[in-house]
C-alpha cells in the first residue's frame, strides 16, 4: 500500500528537494513512520514527542483534514494523496 | 385606417385597466405579489423609482420583457412618469400575452408628490460610468454591485507583498474605503514584490506610499493610512469601522491577534500567507466556518518557521495569493458566487499545482468553539513564544 505525499516547501530539505515522495502504510501513522525511514528527520517535524501531529501542521488525505477523519489512524488506500500543510506566516 | 394619437390612447384604455397610486400602494402594503415595471428611461429610473421596481425602458420592452418576466401569468403594474408611456407599454404586454397587466395612472410623478416611498439608485458620475463600465456590464455586479463596492469598507493588514495587490485591485475596482495598517517604511528590498511602492519612496512610511499609489490609480477611493503596529490595545478599535479584514501580515503573533479579534468582533477575515514558493488563501467567516485557530491551534515554536526575510520569497507569489484575497473580498462584498469559507486554496508554484483543501470548524476551538476559553485578547508575542511572561 502506498501513498503519494506532498511535501511543503519548508520540509523539502528532508526530501532532497522533492515536492512529492511515495511512502508505504495502511494508516497515516504507518505512512509517517515510513517517511521517517526514507527521509530521516521528517517525522519530528510532523509529530511531537508523544507521536501526535503537531498543532501547527495539518495532514490532509485527498483534501480532507485527518483531524476530522481518524487522525493518525486514518486508513490509506493505494494511490491516495497525502498533503502536509504547515502554518506559514509570510505576507 | 390610420389612427390618431387620441384614438390610440382611448383604445389602450379599453384594453388596459388603470389603477390609481393609492390602490398600488395598498396592493404593495397588502403584500400582493405584483411585479412593478418601470418603463421610463434608465436615467429617470436612476434618479428615483418605486422600491423593487424592475427597470425596462419602453424602447426595449418587447425585446427584453420575456427574459425579465418569463411567466406570462405574472401580475404586472407598469408605470412611467405620468401614466401615458406605461399605458401604451401595458397594451403591448397584453399583445405579448401577459394576462394581468395594469398601468398606474398619474405615474411616478404623482406617486412621489403624494409622499409615497421611493428609492434612488446610486448616482454615478460620468467618470464613474466610464471607469466601471466593465463592471456595469456584468449581471453579477451591475450598478447595484458597484454601489456595494463603493459603500464597502475594507481593512488591509500590511502594505507589503500581499497588501499591495489586494489594495491595488480593490482600489481599481472602486472599493470605497480602504484602510491600510502598517508601521514599516519602504525598503529597497521590498520592491521586488511590493508593487504599491516605488524606487523614489524608499524610506517613506509604507501607508503613505500606498495612499499615493492608490489615489493616483483611483481618486474616488478613500484611503485611510494607519501608520501604527496592530496590537491587542488598538485592534478592536480599528477593525470596528470595517466590513472586511484582509490579512497580509508577515508574522504569527499578528495572525493570531487578527484571528481572535475578528472572531470576537464577528468580522470576516480574508486570509493569505506565503512562504518561498508556496501560498495559502482562505476566508475565515465567524459563525459560517472555521477560524485560523481551528486550522492551526498553536503557532510553530520560534525559529521553526523562518520568515520571508530569512528564507526568501518568490517575487510574483504574493501577487497570486493577494489577487485571490482581493477576489474573495469582492465576492463577499457583492454576495456573488461561493466564497472560500471552509476551503483553503493551496498554491504550489514550482509544480504549478493548486489544491483546494477542506477546512472544518473545530467545536473544541479555544476561540470560536462551542465553549470558547479565550474570550478576550491575550499577549500574542508571549503566546508565540517570542517573549516570556514576565519580561517587558
CSV table of C-alpha atoms in Angstrom, one decimal:
chain,number,residue,atom,x,y,z
A,1,UNK,CA,0.0,0.0,0.0
A,2,UNK,CA,1.5,3.3,-0.9
A,3,UNK,CA,0.5,7.0,-0.8
A,4,UNK,CA,1.8,10.0,-2.7
A,5,UNK,CA,2.9,12.5,-0.1
A,6,UNK,CA,3.0,16.2,-1.0
A,7,UNK,CA,6.0,17.9,0.8
A,8,UNK,CA,5.6,21.6,1.6
A,9,UNK,CA,8.4,23.9,0.7
A,10,UNK,CA,9.8,24.3,4.3
A,11,UNK,CA,10.3,20.5,4.6
A,12,UNK,CA,11.8,19.8,1.2
A,13,UNK,CA,15.3,19.8,2.6
A,14,UNK,CA,14.5,16.4,4.1
A,15,UNK,CA,13.4,15.0,0.7
A,16,UNK,CA,16.3,16.3,-1.3
A,17,UNK,CA,14.1,19.0,-2.7
A,18,UNK,CA,11.4,16.6,-3.9
A,19,UNK,CA,7.9,18.1,-3.8
A,20,UNK,CA,6.3,14.7,-3.8
A,21,UNK,CA,7.5,11.4,-2.5
A,22,UNK,CA,5.9,8.0,-2.0
A,23,UNK,CA,5.5,6.2,1.3
A,24,UNK,CA,4.0,2.9,2.3
A,25,UNK,CA,1.5,2.2,5.0
A,26,UNK,CA,-2.2,1.4,5.6
A,27,UNK,CA,-2.6,4.3,8.0
A,28,UNK,CA,-1.3,7.8,8.2
A,29,UNK,CA,0.8,6.7,11.3
A,30,UNK,CA,2.4,4.0,9.2
A,31,UNK,CA,3.0,6.4,6.3
A,32,UNK,CA,4.7,8.9,8.6
A,33,UNK,CA,6.9,6.1,10.0
A,34,UNK,CA,7.8,5.0,6.5
A,35,UNK,CA,8.5,8.6,5.6
A,36,UNK,CA,10.9,8.8,8.5
A,37,UNK,CA,12.8,5.7,7.3
A,38,UNK,CA,13.1,7.1,3.8
A,39,UNK,CA,13.7,10.7,4.8
A,40,UNK,CA,15.2,10.9,8.3
A,41,UNK,CA,14.2,14.0,10.3
A,42,UNK,CA,10.8,14.4,8.7
A,43,UNK,CA,8.7,12.7,11.5
A,44,UNK,CA,10.0,15.1,14.1
A,45,UNK,CA,8.7,18.0,12.0
A,46,UNK,CA,5.3,16.5,11.8
A,47,UNK,CA,4.7,14.8,15.2
A,48,UNK,CA,5.5,15.8,18.8
A,49,UNK,CA,7.3,13.6,21.3
A,50,UNK,CA,4.1,11.8,22.2
A,51,UNK,CA,3.7,10.9,18.5
A,52,UNK,CA,0.7,13.2,17.9
A,53,UNK,CA,0.5,15.5,14.9
A,54,UNK,CA,1.9,18.9,15.8
A,55,UNK,CA,-0.7,21.7,16.3
A,56,UNK,CA,0.8,23.9,13.6
A,57,UNK,CA,0.8,21.2,10.9
A,58,UNK,CA,-2.2,19.7,9.1
A,59,UNK,CA,-2.3,16.5,7.2
A,60,UNK,CA,-4.9,16.1,4.5
A,61,UNK,CA,-5.9,12.9,2.7
A,62,UNK,CA,-7.4,13.6,-0.7
A,63,UNK,CA,-8.2,17.1,0.6
A,64,UNK,CA,-9.7,16.1,3.9
A,65,UNK,CA,-8.1,17.0,7.2
A,66,UNK,CA,-7.2,13.8,9.2
A,67,UNK,CA,-8.2,15.5,12.5
A,68,UNK,CA,-11.8,15.2,11.3
A,69,UNK,CA,-11.3,11.7,10.0
A,70,UNK,CA,-9.5,9.1,12.2
A,71,UNK,CA,-6.4,11.3,12.9
A,72,UNK,CA,-3.2,9.2,12.6
A,73,UNK,CA,-5.3,6.0,12.3
A,74,UNK,CA,-7.0,7.3,9.1
A,75,UNK,CA,-6.7,4.5,6.6
A,76,UNK,CA,-4.9,4.9,3.3
A,77,UNK,CA,-5.7,3.4,0.0
A,78,UNK,CA,-3.2,2.8,-2.7
A,79,UNK,CA,-2.6,6.0,-4.6
A,80,UNK,CA,-4.2,8.3,-2.0
A,81,UNK,CA,-2.7,11.8,-1.9
A,82,UNK,CA,-1.4,12.9,1.4
A,83,UNK,CA,-0.8,16.7,1.7
A,84,UNK,CA,1.3,18.1,4.5
A,85,UNK,CA,0.2,21.7,5.2
A,86,UNK,CA,2.2,23.6,7.8
A,87,UNK,CA,1.3,27.1,9.1
A,88,UNK,CA,3.2,29.7,7.1
A,89,UNK,CA,3.2,33.4,8.1
A,90,UNK,CA,4.8,35.4,5.3
A,91,UNK,CA,2.9,38.3,3.8
B,1,UNK,CA,-57.1,53.2,-41.5
B,2,UNK,CA,-54.6,55.2,-39.6
B,3,UNK,CA,-55.4,56.2,-36.0
B,4,UNK,CA,-54.8,59.4,-34.3
B,5,UNK,CA,-52.9,59.6,-31.0
B,6,UNK,CA,-56.1,60.2,-29.2
B,7,UNK,CA,-57.7,57.2,-30.7
B,8,UNK,CA,-54.8,55.1,-29.9
B,9,UNK,CA,-54.9,56.1,-26.2
B,10,UNK,CA,-58.6,55.5,-26.0
B,11,UNK,CA,-58.2,52.1,-27.4
B,12,UNK,CA,-55.4,51.3,-25.0
B,13,UNK,CA,-57.6,52.4,-22.1
B,14,UNK,CA,-60.3,49.9,-23.3
B,15,UNK,CA,-57.8,47.1,-23.1
B,16,UNK,CA,-55.6,48.0,-20.1
B,17,UNK,CA,-57.1,48.7,-16.7
B,18,UNK,CA,-55.6,51.7,-15.0
B,19,UNK,CA,-55.0,51.7,-11.3
B,20,UNK,CA,-54.6,54.8,-9.0
B,21,UNK,CA,-51.5,55.3,-7.0
B,22,UNK,CA,-53.4,54.8,-3.7
B,23,UNK,CA,-54.5,51.4,-4.9
B,24,UNK,CA,-51.0,50.5,-5.9
B,25,UNK,CA,-49.8,51.5,-2.5
B,26,UNK,CA,-52.5,49.3,-0.9
B,27,UNK,CA,-51.6,46.4,-3.0
B,28,UNK,CA,-47.9,46.6,-2.1
B,29,UNK,CA,-48.8,47.0,1.6
B,30,UNK,CA,-51.1,44.0,1.5
B,31,UNK,CA,-48.1,42.1,0.3
B,32,UNK,CA,-49.8,41.2,-3.0
B,33,UNK,CA,-47.4,39.7,-5.5
B,34,UNK,CA,-47.4,42.4,-8.2
B,35,UNK,CA,-44.4,42.9,-10.4
B,36,UNK,CA,-43.7,46.6,-10.7
B,37,UNK,CA,-42.4,47.5,-14.1
B,38,UNK,CA,-40.8,50.9,-14.6
B,39,UNK,CA,-40.8,51.7,-18.4
B,40,UNK,CA,-39.1,55.1,-18.2
B,41,UNK,CA,-35.6,55.7,-19.5
B,42,UNK,CA,-32.6,54.5,-17.5
B,43,UNK,CA,-31.7,58.0,-16.3
B,44,UNK,CA,-35.2,58.6,-15.0
B,45,UNK,CA,-35.2,55.3,-13.1
B,46,UNK,CA,-31.8,56.0,-11.6
B,47,UNK,CA,-33.0,59.3,-10.1
B,48,UNK,CA,-35.8,57.6,-8.2
B,49,UNK,CA,-38.3,54.7,-8.6
B,50,UNK,CA,-40.7,52.6,-6.6
B,51,UNK,CA,-39.0,50.1,-4.3
B,52,UNK,CA,-38.3,46.8,-6.0
B,53,UNK,CA,-39.4,48.0,-9.4
B,54,UNK,CA,-37.8,46.4,-12.5
B,55,UNK,CA,-36.3,48.8,-15.0
B,56,UNK,CA,-37.3,48.1,-18.5
B,57,UNK,CA,-37.3,51.2,-20.7
B,58,UNK,CA,-40.2,51.4,-23.2
B,59,UNK,CA,-37.8,51.2,-26.1
B,60,UNK,CA,-36.5,47.8,-25.1
B,61,UNK,CA,-39.8,46.4,-23.7
B,62,UNK,CA,-40.7,43.9,-26.4
B,63,UNK,CA,-37.1,42.8,-26.8
B,64,UNK,CA,-36.4,42.1,-23.1
B,65,UNK,CA,-39.6,41.6,-21.2
B,66,UNK,CA,-39.8,37.9,-21.8
B,67,UNK,CA,-36.4,37.4,-20.3
B,68,UNK,CA,-37.2,39.7,-17.4
B,69,UNK,CA,-40.7,38.3,-16.7
B,70,UNK,CA,-40.8,34.8,-18.2
B,71,UNK,CA,-44.1,33.8,-16.7
B,72,UNK,CA,-46.9,35.5,-18.6
B,73,UNK,CA,-49.4,35.0,-15.8
B,74,UNK,CA,-47.3,37.2,-13.6
B,75,UNK,CA,-49.5,40.2,-12.4
B,76,UNK,CA,-47.8,43.4,-13.6
B,77,UNK,CA,-48.2,47.0,-12.7
B,78,UNK,CA,-46.5,49.2,-15.3
B,79,UNK,CA,-45.7,52.8,-14.6
B,80,UNK,CA,-43.9,55.7,-16.2
B,81,UNK,CA,-43.6,59.4,-15.3
B,82,UNK,CA,-47.2,60.4,-15.9
B,83,UNK,CA,-49.1,57.3,-17.0
B,84,UNK,CA,-49.0,57.6,-20.8
B,85,UNK,CA,-46.0,55.6,-21.7
B,86,UNK,CA,-47.0,52.9,-19.3
B,87,UNK,CA,-50.4,52.6,-20.8
B,88,UNK,CA,-49.0,52.0,-24.2
B,89,UNK,CA,-46.4,49.7,-22.8
B,90,UNK,CA,-49.1,47.7,-20.9
B,91,UNK,CA,-51.1,47.4,-24.1
B,92,UNK,CA,-48.0,45.9,-25.8
B,93,UNK,CA,-47.6,43.5,-22.9
B,94,UNK,CA,-51.2,42.4,-23.4
B,95,UNK,CA,-50.4,41.7,-27.1
B,96,UNK,CA,-47.4,39.7,-26.0
B,97,UNK,CA,-49.8,37.5,-24.0
B,98,UNK,CA,-49.3,38.9,-20.4
B,99,UNK,CA,-52.6,38.1,-18.8
B,100,UNK,CA,-52.8,40.5,-15.9
B,101,UNK,CA,-51.4,43.9,-16.8
B,102,UNK,CA,-52.4,47.3,-15.4
B,103,UNK,CA,-51.0,50.8,-15.8
B,104,UNK,CA,-50.5,53.1,-12.8
B,105,UNK,CA,-52.4,56.4,-13.6
B,106,UNK,CA,-50.6,59.6,-12.7
B,107,UNK,CA,-47.3,57.7,-12.9
B,108,UNK,CA,-44.2,58.1,-10.7
B,109,UNK,CA,-44.7,61.9,-10.6
B,110,UNK,CA,-48.0,61.6,-8.7
B,111,UNK,CA,-46.6,58.8,-6.6
B,112,UNK,CA,-43.7,60.9,-5.5
B,113,UNK,CA,-45.8,64.0,-5.0
B,114,UNK,CA,-48.1,62.0,-2.7
B,115,UNK,CA,-45.1,61.4,-0.5
B,116,UNK,CA,-45.1,57.7,-1.0
B,117,UNK,CA,-42.0,55.6,-0.6
B,118,UNK,CA,-39.4,55.7,-3.4
B,119,UNK,CA,-35.8,54.8,-3.6
B,120,UNK,CA,-32.9,56.1,-5.7
B,121,UNK,CA,-30.1,54.0,-7.0
B,122,UNK,CA,-26.6,55.3,-6.6
B,123,UNK,CA,-26.0,58.3,-8.9
B,124,UNK,CA,-22.8,57.7,-10.8
B,125,UNK,CA,-20.7,60.5,-12.3
B,126,UNK,CA,-19.9,60.3,-16.0
B,127,UNK,CA,-16.3,59.4,-15.0
B,128,UNK,CA,-17.5,56.5,-12.8
B,129,UNK,CA,-19.8,55.3,-15.6
B,130,UNK,CA,-16.8,55.0,-17.8
B,131,UNK,CA,-14.4,53.8,-15.2
B,132,UNK,CA,-16.6,50.9,-14.1
B,133,UNK,CA,-18.2,50.2,-17.5
B,134,UNK,CA,-16.9,46.6,-17.4
B,135,UNK,CA,-18.5,46.0,-14.0
B,136,UNK,CA,-21.8,47.5,-15.1
B,137,UNK,CA,-21.9,45.0,-18.0
B,138,UNK,CA,-21.6,42.0,-15.6
B,139,UNK,CA,-25.0,41.0,-14.3
B,140,UNK,CA,-23.3,39.8,-11.1
B,141,UNK,CA,-22.0,43.3,-10.5
B,142,UNK,CA,-24.0,45.9,-12.4
B,143,UNK,CA,-24.9,49.2,-10.8
B,144,UNK,CA,-26.2,47.7,-7.6
B,145,UNK,CA,-22.9,45.7,-7.2
B,146,UNK,CA,-20.8,48.7,-8.0
B,147,UNK,CA,-22.7,50.7,-5.4
B,148,UNK,CA,-22.0,47.9,-2.9
B,149,UNK,CA,-18.3,48.1,-3.7
B,150,UNK,CA,-18.3,51.9,-3.3
B,151,UNK,CA,-20.0,51.6,0.0
B,152,UNK,CA,-17.7,48.9,1.3
B,153,UNK,CA,-15.0,49.4,3.9
B,154,UNK,CA,-12.1,47.1,3.8
B,155,UNK,CA,-9.1,47.0,6.1
B,156,UNK,CA,-5.8,45.7,4.8
B,157,UNK,CA,-3.4,44.4,7.4
B,158,UNK,CA,0.0,45.2,6.0
B,159,UNK,CA,1.1,47.2,2.9
B,160,UNK,CA,3.6,44.6,1.9
B,161,UNK,CA,3.7,41.6,-0.5
B,162,UNK,CA,0.1,40.6,-0.1
B,163,UNK,CA,-1.3,44.0,0.9
B,164,UNK,CA,0.0,45.5,-2.3
B,165,UNK,CA,-2.0,43.5,-4.9
B,166,UNK,CA,-5.0,43.4,-2.5
B,167,UNK,CA,-5.2,47.2,-2.1
B,168,UNK,CA,-4.2,47.9,-5.7
B,169,UNK,CA,-7.0,45.8,-7.2
B,170,UNK,CA,-9.7,46.8,-4.6
B,171,UNK,CA,-8.9,50.4,-5.3
B,172,UNK,CA,-9.1,49.8,-9.1
B,173,UNK,CA,-12.5,48.0,-8.6
B,174,UNK,CA,-13.8,51.1,-6.7
B,175,UNK,CA,-14.0,49.8,-3.2
B,176,UNK,CA,-15.0,53.0,-1.4
B,177,UNK,CA,-12.9,52.9,1.7
B,178,UNK,CA,-9.6,51.1,2.1
B,179,UNK,CA,-7.8,51.3,5.5
B,180,UNK,CA,-4.2,50.1,5.5
B,181,UNK,CA,-2.3,49.5,8.7
B,182,UNK,CA,1.5,49.1,8.6
B,183,UNK,CA,4.2,50.8,10.7
B,184,UNK,CA,7.0,50.0,8.4
B,185,UNK,CA,8.9,52.2,5.9
B,186,UNK,CA,9.6,51.3,2.3
B,187,UNK,CA,12.9,49.4,1.9
B,188,UNK,CA,14.7,48.8,-1.4
B,189,UNK,CA,14.4,45.0,-0.7
B,190,UNK,CA,10.6,45.3,-0.7
B,191,UNK,CA,10.4,46.5,-4.3
B,192,UNK,CA,11.0,43.0,-5.7
B,193,UNK,CA,7.3,42.2,-4.8
B,194,UNK,CA,5.5,45.0,-3.0
B,195,UNK,CA,4.1,46.7,-6.1
B,196,UNK,CA,2.4,49.6,-4.3
B,197,UNK,CA,5.8,51.2,-3.6
B,198,UNK,CA,8.4,52.8,-5.9
B,199,UNK,CA,12.1,53.4,-6.1
B,200,UNK,CA,11.8,57.0,-5.1
B,201,UNK,CA,9.8,56.3,-2.0
B,202,UNK,CA,12.5,54.3,-0.1
B,203,UNK,CA,12.3,55.5,3.5
B,204,UNK,CA,8.8,56.7,3.2
B,205,UNK,CA,6.1,55.2,5.5
B,206,UNK,CA,4.5,52.3,3.6
B,207,UNK,CA,1.0,53.5,4.2
B,208,UNK,CA,1.8,57.0,2.8
B,209,UNK,CA,3.3,55.4,-0.3
B,210,UNK,CA,0.3,53.1,-0.6
B,211,UNK,CA,-2.1,56.1,-0.4
B,212,UNK,CA,-0.2,57.9,-3.1
B,213,UNK,CA,-0.3,54.9,-5.5
B,214,UNK,CA,-3.9,54.1,-4.8
B,215,UNK,CA,-5.2,57.6,-5.2
B,216,UNK,CA,-3.2,58.0,-8.4
B,217,UNK,CA,-5.0,55.0,-9.7
B,218,UNK,CA,-8.4,55.9,-8.5
B,219,UNK,CA,-9.0,59.2,-6.7
B,220,UNK,CA,-12.5,58.1,-5.8
B,221,UNK,CA,-11.2,55.7,-3.1
B,222,UNK,CA,-10.9,57.0,0.4
B,223,UNK,CA,-7.6,55.6,1.6
B,224,UNK,CA,-7.1,55.6,5.4
B,225,UNK,CA,-3.4,55.3,6.2
B,226,UNK,CA,-2.7,53.9,9.7
B,227,UNK,CA,0.9,54.2,10.4
B,228,UNK,CA,0.9,52.0,13.6
B,229,UNK,CA,1.5,48.5,14.7
B,230,UNK,CA,-1.5,46.4,15.2
B,231,UNK,CA,-1.8,45.3,18.9
B,232,UNK,CA,-4.2,43.9,21.4
B,233,UNK,CA,-4.7,47.5,22.5
B,234,UNK,CA,-5.8,49.0,19.2
B,235,UNK,CA,-7.1,46.1,17.1
B,236,UNK,CA,-10.8,46.2,18.3
B,237,UNK,CA,-11.0,50.0,17.9
B,238,UNK,CA,-9.5,49.8,14.4
B,239,UNK,CA,-11.5,46.8,12.9
B,240,UNK,CA,-14.9,48.0,14.2
B,241,UNK,CA,-15.0,50.6,11.3
B,242,UNK,CA,-14.6,48.0,8.6
B,243,UNK,CA,-16.8,45.3,6.9
B,244,UNK,CA,-14.0,43.0,5.9
B,245,UNK,CA,-10.4,42.5,7.2
B,246,UNK,CA,-7.8,41.2,4.8
B,247,UNK,CA,-4.7,39.6,6.2
B,248,UNK,CA,-1.4,40.4,4.7
B,249,UNK,CA,0.8,40.4,7.8
B,250,UNK,CA,4.1,38.6,8.0
B,251,UNK,CA,4.2,37.1,11.4
B,252,UNK,CA,2.5,34.6,13.7
B,253,UNK,CA,1.6,36.8,16.7
B,254,UNK,CA,-0.3,39.2,14.4
B,255,UNK,CA,-2.0,36.3,12.6
B,256,UNK,CA,-3.4,35.0,15.9
B,257,UNK,CA,-4.2,38.5,17.1
B,258,UNK,CA,-6.2,39.3,14.0
B,259,UNK,CA,-8.0,36.0,14.0
B,260,UNK,CA,-9.1,36.3,17.6
B,261,UNK,CA,-10.1,39.9,17.2
B,262,UNK,CA,-12.1,39.1,14.0
B,263,UNK,CA,-13.9,36.2,15.8
B,264,UNK,CA,-14.8,38.4,18.7
B,265,UNK,CA,-15.9,41.3,16.5
B,266,UNK,CA,-17.6,38.9,14.0
B,267,UNK,CA,-15.7,40.3,11.1
B,268,UNK,CA,-14.9,38.2,8.0
B,269,UNK,CA,-11.2,37.7,7.6
B,270,UNK,CA,-9.8,37.0,4.1
B,271,UNK,CA,-6.6,35.2,5.0
B,272,UNK,CA,-3.5,34.7,2.9
B,273,UNK,CA,0.0,33.6,3.7
B,274,UNK,CA,3.1,32.9,1.7
B,275,UNK,CA,6.5,31.2,2.1
B,276,UNK,CA,9.2,30.8,-0.6
B,277,UNK,CA,7.2,29.2,-3.5
B,278,UNK,CA,4.1,28.3,-1.6
B,279,UNK,CA,0.9,30.1,-0.8
B,280,UNK,CA,-2.4,29.6,1.1
B,281,UNK,CA,-5.6,31.6,0.9
B,282,UNK,CA,-8.9,31.1,2.6
B,283,UNK,CA,-11.8,33.0,4.2
B,284,UNK,CA,-12.5,32.8,7.9
B,285,UNK,CA,-16.1,33.9,8.5
B,286,UNK,CA,-17.3,33.9,12.1
B,287,UNK,CA,-20.4,31.6,12.5
B,288,UNK,CA,-20.1,30.4,9.0
B,289,UNK,CA,-16.9,28.4,9.0
B,290,UNK,CA,-13.7,27.7,10.8
B,291,UNK,CA,-11.2,30.2,12.2
B,292,UNK,CA,-7.4,30.3,12.0
B,293,UNK,CA,-7.2,28.5,15.3
B,294,UNK,CA,-9.4,25.7,14.1
B,295,UNK,CA,-6.8,25.1,11.5
B,296,UNK,CA,-3.7,25.9,13.4
B,297,UNK,CA,-4.4,25.7,17.2
B,298,UNK,CA,-0.9,26.7,18.0
B,299,UNK,CA,2.0,28.5,16.3
B,300,UNK,CA,5.2,26.8,15.5
B,301,UNK,CA,7.9,27.4,18.0
B,302,UNK,CA,10.1,30.5,17.3
B,303,UNK,CA,12.8,29.5,14.8
B,304,UNK,CA,10.9,26.5,13.4
B,305,UNK,CA,9.2,28.6,10.8
B,306,UNK,CA,11.7,31.1,9.2
B,307,UNK,CA,10.3,34.4,7.9
B,308,UNK,CA,10.4,35.5,4.3
B,309,UNK,CA,13.3,37.8,5.3
B,310,UNK,CA,15.3,34.7,6.4
B,311,UNK,CA,14.1,32.1,3.8
B,312,UNK,CA,13.2,34.3,0.8
B,313,UNK,CA,10.1,34.6,-1.2
B,314,UNK,CA,9.5,34.5,-5.0
B,315,UNK,CA,8.5,37.9,-6.2
B,316,UNK,CA,5.3,37.0,-8.0
B,317,UNK,CA,3.9,34.7,-5.4
B,318,UNK,CA,2.3,37.4,-3.2
B,319,UNK,CA,0.7,38.7,-6.4
B,320,UNK,CA,-1.0,35.3,-6.9
B,321,UNK,CA,-2.2,34.9,-3.3
B,322,UNK,CA,-3.1,38.6,-2.9
B,323,UNK,CA,-5.2,38.6,-6.0
B,324,UNK,CA,-7.0,35.6,-4.7
B,325,UNK,CA,-7.7,37.5,-1.5
B,326,UNK,CA,-8.9,40.6,-3.4
B,327,UNK,CA,-11.2,38.4,-5.4
B,328,UNK,CA,-12.7,36.8,-2.4
B,329,UNK,CA,-13.2,40.2,-0.7
B,330,UNK,CA,-15.0,41.3,-3.9
B,331,UNK,CA,-17.2,38.2,-3.8
B,332,UNK,CA,-18.1,38.8,-0.1
B,333,UNK,CA,-19.0,42.5,-0.9
B,334,UNK,CA,-21.1,41.6,-3.9
B,335,UNK,CA,-22.6,38.5,-2.4
B,336,UNK,CA,-21.6,36.7,-5.6
B,337,UNK,CA,-20.6,33.1,-6.1
B,338,UNK,CA,-19.3,30.7,-3.4
B,339,UNK,CA,-16.8,32.2,-1.0
B,340,UNK,CA,-13.7,30.4,0.1
B,341,UNK,CA,-15.2,29.6,3.5
B,342,UNK,CA,-14.2,26.2,4.9
B,343,UNK,CA,-11.9,25.7,2.0
B,344,UNK,CA,-8.3,26.6,1.6
B,345,UNK,CA,-6.6,27.2,-1.8
B,346,UNK,CA,-3.1,25.9,-1.7
B,347,UNK,CA,-0.7,27.1,-4.3
B,348,UNK,CA,2.5,25.2,-5.1
B,349,UNK,CA,4.0,27.4,-7.8
B,350,UNK,CA,7.0,25.3,-8.6
B,351,UNK,CA,4.9,22.3,-9.6
B,352,UNK,CA,2.1,24.6,-10.9
B,353,UNK,CA,-0.4,22.8,-8.7
B,354,UNK,CA,-3.3,24.3,-6.9
B,355,UNK,CA,-5.3,22.3,-4.4
B,356,UNK,CA,-8.5,23.0,-2.6
B,357,UNK,CA,-8.4,21.6,0.9
B,358,UNK,CA,-11.5,21.2,3.1
B,359,UNK,CA,-11.4,23.0,6.4
B,360,UNK,CA,-13.7,22.5,9.3
B,361,UNK,CA,-14.7,24.4,12.4
B,362,UNK,CA,-13.4,22.7,15.5
B,363,UNK,CA,-16.1,22.5,18.2
B,364,UNK,CA,-13.3,22.5,20.7
B,365,UNK,CA,-11.6,25.6,19.3
B,366,UNK,CA,-10.4,27.9,22.1
B,367,UNK,CA,-11.8,31.0,20.3
B,368,UNK,CA,-14.7,30.0,18.1
B,369,UNK,CA,-15.6,26.6,19.6
B,370,UNK,CA,-18.8,25.7,21.4
B,371,UNK,CA,-17.3,26.7,24.7
B,372,UNK,CA,-14.6,29.2,24.0
B,373,UNK,CA,-11.9,29.7,26.6
B,374,UNK,CA,-10.3,32.7,25.0
B,375,UNK,CA,-12.9,35.4,25.2
B,376,UNK,CA,-10.6,38.4,25.3
B,377,UNK,CA,-7.4,39.3,23.6
B,378,UNK,CA,-4.2,37.9,25.1
B,379,UNK,CA,-0.5,38.7,24.8
B,380,UNK,CA,0.3,37.3,21.3
B,381,UNK,CA,4.1,37.7,21.4
B,382,UNK,CA,4.1,35.6,24.6
B,383,UNK,CA,1.6,33.1,23.1
B,384,UNK,CA,4.0,32.6,20.1
B,385,UNK,CA,7.0,32.2,22.4
B,386,UNK,CA,8.6,35.4,21.4
B,387,UNK,CA,8.6,36.8,24.9
B,388,UNK,CA,8.4,35.2,28.3
B,389,UNK,CA,5.5,36.0,30.6
B,390,UNK,CA,7.3,38.5,32.8
B,391,UNK,CA,9.8,40.2,30.5
B,392,UNK,CA,9.0,43.6,29.2
